[in-house]
DNA sequence: GAAAAAACTTAAGCTATCTTAAGAAGCGAA
DNA sequence: TTCGCTTCTTAAGATAGCTTAAGTTTTTTC
């Protein structure tokens, strides 16, 4: 039983939720995929590197975060199976990343290298459409976060985090959730107790 | 002297900073432009409407904002001459906007309606590239804002606002700047005094 | 399965920011 | 030029969220 074939199938199903790939498209897509395994705590990207793949999580759990001037961690993105993870800024602008992209569990990624992906966009426009939609929803998600950070207090943000990341909450340490919400771990602990 | 010709020229110069338009491209672009005048405080978009143009500010000053559950205003974007203003979420997703997009001064916009713009993308790929770059930098700007809101206190955000919006700061009331920074007008006033 | 490391909780004291309220200043329209 | 409306300031009291520090629980490693 080839595990990788299952991962490819999972990627194709995922893409087919938004666009319709024909057999030829599936064939071409499959031919460019790269598999990458990461151990727990291993980094996919570190500051100074440039993101040059799109990364689909086939198995495992990842996050992206950065360190501020006081060496505080701030988590920007979390993902598990069938989510995408990247420093989209670095990937799109081709500039060096300021982020860490890290595995929180033993993880397998299905990667699409930018150079071949861009050729594929011409041959299989559905795939181009798919990624346009993805980038659009990345924009929407990050704008949503700006809005929430201005309208909601920490507890409200925690509740809406639990809605958005229902399946992820159980799999990541609480101090990472705190660093996503923009509060200290102590304060998140306090909030959970207060409202329980 | 045709004022509108000047505005078209300004748009073309602006686009030419990022891509190279040939004569035919300029011609085609010019043919789809629509001019729109707004009085001070007039709305371009209100909640429930759908954004279906890209809007280049030829003259004047605009902002986008939304109201939270407590009817507090939160400013998301500000712009003056040669900036773009929109609810990009609504424009891209074609869903109803939750935003107000409003003129802060008497303003003239040069508008590019989505339907003809998308046809133009096929005929003049440079224009498609230009807007891809714009959407990319919109993403980067919003992500920057998430990062700043987590790393910086209100005074640091105010300082970096003044850098980013140097020419805009003088033209908009302070309570709008406060609503952009995510603080009360009283607190911004206090910060300005304290550090002066 | 014990020891070490990582994550979580609790609590006290502190700081940033908000709320409310009132007055001052600036600006636009008649 | 004045009146009315909008914006800005000041200040006192309240609250959300932070810091530090210590102790507890859970997870990882050998």
PDB file of N, CA and C in Angstrom, chain A residues 66 68-69 74-76 88-89 92-93 98-99 136 138-140 142-147 149-152 179-180 182, chain B residues 66 68-69 74-76 88-89 92-93 98-99 136 138-140 142-147 149-152 179-180 182:
ATOM      1  N   UNK A  66       6.595  34.243  14.087  1.00  0.00           N
ATOM      2  CA  UNK A  66       7.804  35.076  14.028  1.00  0.00           C
ATOM      3  C   UNK A  66       8.146  35.505  15.436  1.00  0.00           C
ATOM      4  N   UNK A  68       9.281  38.709  17.789  1.00  0.00           N
ATOM      5  CA  UNK A  68       9.395  40.171  17.791  1.00  0.00           C
ATOM      6  C   UNK A  68      10.701  40.596  18.467  1.00  0.00           C
ATOM      7  N   UNK A  69      10.886  41.926  18.586  1.00  0.00           N
ATOM      8  CA  UNK A  69      12.143  42.465  19.124  1.00  0.00           C
ATOM      9  C   UNK A  69      12.463  41.916  20.519  1.00  0.00           C
ATOM     10  N   UNK A  74       5.017  34.984  17.984  1.00  0.00           N
ATOM     11  CA  UNK A  74       3.651  35.314  17.581  1.00  0.00           C
ATOM     12  C   UNK A  74       3.244  34.372  16.454  1.00  0.00           C
ATOM     13  N   UNK A  75       2.281  33.523  16.737  1.00  0.00           N
ATOM     14  CA  UNK A  75       1.830  32.531  15.753  1.00  0.00           C
ATOM     15  C   UNK A  75       0.874  33.177  14.764  1.00  0.00           C
ATOM     16  N   UNK A  76       1.170  33.007  13.474  1.00  0.00           N
ATOM     17  CA  UNK A  76       0.319  33.592  12.443  1.00  0.00           C
ATOM     18  C   UNK A  76      -0.635  32.577  11.844  1.00  0.00           C
ATOM     19  N   UNK A  88       3.361  33.031   2.890  1.00  0.00           N
ATOM     20  CA  UNK A  88       2.846  33.450   1.589  1.00  0.00           C
ATOM     21  C   UNK A  88       3.523  34.735   1.127  1.00  0.00           C
ATOM     22  N   UNK A  89       3.852  35.586   2.089  1.00  0.00           N
ATOM     23  CA  UNK A  89       4.574  36.817   1.741  1.00  0.00           C
ATOM     24  C   UNK A  89       5.864  36.499   1.000  1.00  0.00           C
ATOM     25  N   UNK A  92       5.165  34.760  -2.486  1.00  0.00           N
ATOM     26  CA  UNK A  92       4.643  35.636  -3.542  1.00  0.00           C
ATOM     27  C   UNK A  92       5.653  36.695  -3.964  1.00  0.00           C
ATOM     28  N   UNK A  93       6.344  37.262  -2.981  1.00  0.00           N
ATOM     29  CA  UNK A  93       7.251  38.378  -3.303  1.00  0.00           C
ATOM     30  C   UNK A  93       8.646  37.882  -3.670  1.00  0.00           C
ATOM     31  N   UNK A  98      10.751  36.310   7.135  1.00  0.00           N
ATOM     32  CA  UNK A  98      11.093  36.655   8.518  1.00  0.00           C
ATOM     33  C   UNK A  98      10.470  35.631   9.476  1.00  0.00           C
ATOM     34  N   UNK A  99       9.878  34.595   8.895  1.00  0.00           N
ATOM     35  CA  UNK A  99       9.091  33.648   9.678  1.00  0.00           C
ATOM     36  C   UNK A  99       9.816  32.337   9.917  1.00  0.00           C
ATOM     37  N   UNK A 136      -6.869  34.543  -2.370  1.00  0.00           N
ATOM     38  CA  UNK A 136      -7.989  35.380  -1.980  1.00  0.00           C
ATOM     39  C   UNK A 136      -8.474  35.049  -0.577  1.00  0.00           C
ATOM     40  N   UNK A 138      -6.808  33.615   1.755  1.00  0.00           N
ATOM     41  CA  UNK A 138      -5.758  33.986   2.712  1.00  0.00           C
ATOM     42  C   UNK A 138      -5.890  35.465   3.059  1.00  0.00           C
ATOM     43  N   UNK A 139      -6.145  36.282   2.043  1.00  0.00           N
ATOM     44  CA  UNK A 139      -6.341  37.715   2.276  1.00  0.00           C
ATOM     45  C   UNK A 139      -7.540  37.957   3.195  1.00  0.00           C
ATOM     46  N   UNK A 140      -8.632  37.292   2.877  1.00  0.00           N
ATOM     47  CA  UNK A 140      -9.834  37.454   3.683  1.00  0.00           C
ATOM     48  C   UNK A 140      -9.583  37.024   5.129  1.00  0.00           C
ATOM     49  N   UNK A 142      -6.810  36.964   6.834  1.00  0.00           N
ATOM     50  CA  UNK A 142      -5.941  37.857   7.591  1.00  0.00           C
ATOM     51  C   UNK A 142      -6.664  39.172   7.868  1.00  0.00           C
ATOM     52  N   UNK A 143      -7.509  39.612   6.940  1.00  0.00           N
ATOM     53  CA  UNK A 143      -8.300  40.812   7.220  1.00  0.00           C
ATOM     54  C   UNK A 143      -9.295  40.564   8.348  1.00  0.00           C
ATOM     55  N   UNK A 144      -9.889  39.393   8.330  1.00  0.00           N
ATOM     56  CA  UNK A 144     -10.778  38.989   9.418  1.00  0.00           C
ATOM     57  C   UNK A 144     -10.076  39.100  10.767  1.00  0.00           C
ATOM     58  N   UNK A 145      -8.808  38.748  10.751  1.00  0.00           N
ATOM     59  CA  UNK A 145      -8.051  38.770  11.991  1.00  0.00           C
ATOM     60  C   UNK A 145      -7.791  40.185  12.468  1.00  0.00           C
ATOM     61  N   UNK A 146      -7.533  41.096  11.536  1.00  0.00           N
ATOM     62  CA  UNK A 146      -7.376  42.503  11.905  1.00  0.00           C
ATOM     63  C   UNK A 146      -8.670  43.002  12.523  1.00  0.00           C
ATOM     64  N   UNK A 147      -9.779  42.660  11.880  1.00  0.00           N
ATOM     65  CA  UNK A 147     -11.080  43.105  12.363  1.00  0.00           C
ATOM     66  C   UNK A 147     -11.345  42.562  13.761  1.00  0.00           C
ATOM     67  N   UNK A 149      -9.198  41.550  15.963  1.00  0.00           N
ATOM     68  CA  UNK A 149      -8.287  42.071  16.979  1.00  0.00           C
ATOM     69  C   UNK A 149      -8.701  43.472  17.409  1.00  0.00           C
ATOM     70  N   UNK A 150      -9.441  44.180  16.539  1.00  0.00           N
ATOM     71  CA  UNK A 150      -9.893  45.515  16.922  1.00  0.00           C
ATOM     72  C   UNK A 150     -11.255  45.496  17.604  1.00  0.00           C
ATOM     73  N   UNK A 151     -12.093  44.518  17.276  1.00  0.00           N
ATOM     74  CA  UNK A 151     -13.463  44.535  17.819  1.00  0.00           C
ATOM     75  C   UNK A 151     -13.631  43.688  19.066  1.00  0.00           C
ATOM     76  N   UNK A 152     -12.818  42.624  19.194  1.00  0.00           N
ATOM     77  CA  UNK A 152     -13.107  41.638  20.226  1.00  0.00           C
ATOM     78  C   UNK A 152     -12.070  41.660  21.337  1.00  0.00           C
ATOM     79  N   UNK A 179      -0.159  32.532  21.891  1.00  0.00           N
ATOM     80  CA  UNK A 179       0.667  33.366  21.014  1.00  0.00           C
ATOM     81  C   UNK A 179      -0.047  33.679  19.700  1.00  0.00           C
ATOM     82  N   UNK A 180      -1.051  32.872  19.373  1.00  0.00           N
ATOM     83  CA  UNK A 180      -1.886  33.184  18.213  1.00  0.00           C
ATOM     84  C   UNK A 180      -2.890  34.291  18.562  1.00  0.00           C
ATOM     85  N   UNK A 182      -2.555  36.530  20.812  1.00  0.00           N
ATOM     86  CA  UNK A 182      -1.904  37.774  21.227  1.00  0.00           C
ATOM     87  C   UNK A 182      -2.032  38.041  22.718  1.00  0.00           C
TER      88      UNK A 182
ATOM     89  N   UNK B  66     -15.565  49.864   9.177  1.00  0.00           N
ATOM     90  CA  UNK B  66     -16.763  49.100   9.492  1.00  0.00           C
ATOM     91  C   UNK B  66     -17.182  49.448  10.914  1.00  0.00           C
ATOM     92  N   UNK B  68     -18.467  47.892  14.512  1.00  0.00           N
ATOM     93  CA  UNK B  68     -18.602  46.636  15.267  1.00  0.00           C
ATOM     94  C   UNK B  68     -19.939  46.596  16.006  1.00  0.00           C
ATOM     95  N   UNK B  69     -20.140  45.519  16.779  1.00  0.00           N
ATOM     96  CA  UNK B  69     -21.430  45.318  17.462  1.00  0.00           C
ATOM     97  C   UNK B  69     -21.802  46.491  18.363  1.00  0.00           C
ATOM     98  N   UNK B  74     -14.164  51.256  12.975  1.00  0.00           N
ATOM     99  CA  UNK B  74     -12.786  50.781  12.851  1.00  0.00           C
ATOM    100  C   UNK B  74     -12.315  51.024  11.422  1.00  0.00           C
ATOM    101  N   UNK B  75     -11.347  51.905  11.285  1.00  0.00           N
ATOM    102  CA  UNK B  75     -10.858  52.253   9.952  1.00  0.00           C
ATOM    103  C   UNK B  75      -9.860  51.214   9.472  1.00  0.00           C
ATOM    104  N   UNK B  76     -10.087  50.694   8.265  1.00  0.00           N
ATOM    105  CA  UNK B  76      -9.195  49.669   7.731  1.00  0.00           C
ATOM    106  C   UNK B  76      -8.202  50.233   6.744  1.00  0.00           C
ATOM    107  N   UNK B  88     -11.771  45.163  -0.885  1.00  0.00           N
ATOM    108  CA  UNK B  88     -11.206  44.150  -1.761  1.00  0.00           C
ATOM    109  C   UNK B  88     -11.873  42.801  -1.515  1.00  0.00           C
ATOM    110  N   UNK B  89     -12.252  42.561  -0.269  1.00  0.00           N
ATOM    111  CA  UNK B  89     -12.964  41.326   0.048  1.00  0.00           C
ATOM    112  C   UNK B  89     -14.208  41.204  -0.817  1.00  0.00           C
ATOM    113  N   UNK B  92     -13.328  40.896  -4.673  1.00  0.00           N
ATOM    114  CA  UNK B  92     -12.771  39.613  -5.094  1.00  0.00           C
ATOM    115  C   UNK B  92     -13.782  38.468  -4.952  1.00  0.00           C
ATOM    116  N   UNK B  93     -14.524  38.476  -3.847  1.00  0.00           N
ATOM    117  CA  UNK B  93     -15.427  37.353  -3.595  1.00  0.00           C
ATOM    118  C   UNK B  93     -16.796  37.569  -4.226  1.00  0.00           C
ATOM    119  N   UNK B  98     -19.403  44.421   4.099  1.00  0.00           N
ATOM    120  CA  UNK B  98     -19.811  44.861   5.439  1.00  0.00           C
ATOM    121  C   UNK B  98     -19.223  46.238   5.746  1.00  0.00           C
ATOM    122  N   UNK B  99     -18.584  46.840   4.752  1.00  0.00           N
ATOM    123  CA  UNK B  99     -17.817  48.074   4.967  1.00  0.00           C
ATOM    124  C   UNK B  99     -18.544  49.319   4.465  1.00  0.00           C
ATOM    125  N   UNK B 136      -1.330  41.298  -4.106  1.00  0.00           N
ATOM    126  CA  UNK B 136      -0.243  40.791  -3.294  1.00  0.00           C
ATOM    127  C   UNK B 136       0.180  41.795  -2.228  1.00  0.00           C
ATOM    128  N   UNK B 138      -1.568  44.224  -1.072  1.00  0.00           N
ATOM    129  CA  UNK B 138      -2.661  44.386  -0.113  1.00  0.00           C
ATOM    130  C   UNK B 138      -2.568  43.303   0.949  1.00  0.00           C
ATOM    131  N   UNK B 139      -2.279  42.087   0.527  1.00  0.00           N
ATOM    132  CA  UNK B 139      -2.119  40.984   1.473  1.00  0.00           C
ATOM    133  C   UNK B 139      -0.979  41.266   2.443  1.00  0.00           C
ATOM    134  N   UNK B 140       0.141  41.682   1.881  1.00  0.00           N
ATOM    135  CA  UNK B 140       1.306  41.967   2.720  1.00  0.00           C
ATOM    136  C   UNK B 140       0.998  43.077   3.723  1.00  0.00           C
ATOM    137  N   UNK B 142      -1.879  43.972   5.016  1.00  0.00           N
ATOM    138  CA  UNK B 142      -2.779  43.510   6.069  1.00  0.00           C
ATOM    139  C   UNK B 142      -2.030  42.602   7.043  1.00  0.00           C
ATOM    140  N   UNK B 143      -1.176  41.747   6.509  1.00  0.00           N
ATOM    141  CA  UNK B 143      -0.417  40.869   7.400  1.00  0.00           C
ATOM    142  C   UNK B 143       0.525  41.684   8.292  1.00  0.00           C
ATOM    143  N   UNK B 144       1.140  42.694   7.699  1.00  0.00           N
ATOM    144  CA  UNK B 144       1.977  43.624   8.467  1.00  0.00           C
ATOM    145  C   UNK B 144       1.196  44.206   9.645  1.00  0.00           C
ATOM    146  N   UNK B 145      -0.058  44.490   9.375  1.00  0.00           N
ATOM    147  CA  UNK B 145      -0.876  45.087  10.415  1.00  0.00           C
ATOM    148  C   UNK B 145      -1.176  44.116  11.543  1.00  0.00           C
ATOM    149  N   UNK B 146      -1.404  42.866  11.203  1.00  0.00           N
ATOM    150  CA  UNK B 146      -1.594  41.848  12.229  1.00  0.00           C
ATOM    151  C   UNK B 146      -0.334  41.750  13.079  1.00  0.00           C
ATOM    152  N   UNK B 147       0.801  41.723  12.412  1.00  0.00           N
ATOM    153  CA  UNK B 147       2.077  41.620  13.118  1.00  0.00           C
ATOM    154  C   UNK B 147       2.277  42.805  14.042  1.00  0.00           C
ATOM    155  N   UNK B 149       0.046  44.780  15.301  1.00  0.00           N
ATOM    156  CA  UNK B 149      -0.918  44.848  16.397  1.00  0.00           C
ATOM    157  C   UNK B 149      -0.550  43.866  17.507  1.00  0.00           C
ATOM    158  N   UNK B 150       0.222  42.822  17.163  1.00  0.00           N
ATOM    159  CA  UNK B 150       0.629  41.883  18.201  1.00  0.00           C
ATOM    160  C   UNK B 150       1.963  42.277  18.840  1.00  0.00           C
ATOM    161  N   UNK B 151       2.833  42.944  18.090  1.00  0.00           N
ATOM    162  CA  UNK B 151       4.176  43.229  18.623  1.00  0.00           C
ATOM    163  C   UNK B 151       4.296  44.605  19.260  1.00  0.00           C
ATOM    164  N   UNK B 152       3.504  45.567  18.794  1.00  0.00           N
ATOM    165  CA  UNK B 152       3.757  46.958  19.178  1.00  0.00           C
ATOM    166  C   UNK B 152       2.670  47.490  20.095  1.00  0.00           C
ATOM    167  N   UNK B 179      -9.155  55.441  15.295  1.00  0.00           N
ATOM    168  CA  UNK B 179      -9.952  54.264  14.938  1.00  0.00           C
ATOM    169  C   UNK B 179      -9.176  53.337  14.002  1.00  0.00           C
ATOM    170  N   UNK B 180      -8.149  53.862  13.347  1.00  0.00           N
ATOM    171  CA  UNK B 180      -7.258  53.008  12.552  1.00  0.00           C
ATOM    172  C   UNK B 180      -6.295  52.256  13.468  1.00  0.00           C
ATOM    173  N   UNK B 182      -6.753  51.484  16.537  1.00  0.00           N
ATOM    174  CA  UNK B 182      -7.430  50.628  17.496  1.00  0.00           C
ATOM    175  C   UNK B 182      -7.370  51.156  18.917  1.00  0.00           C
TER     176      UNK B 182
END
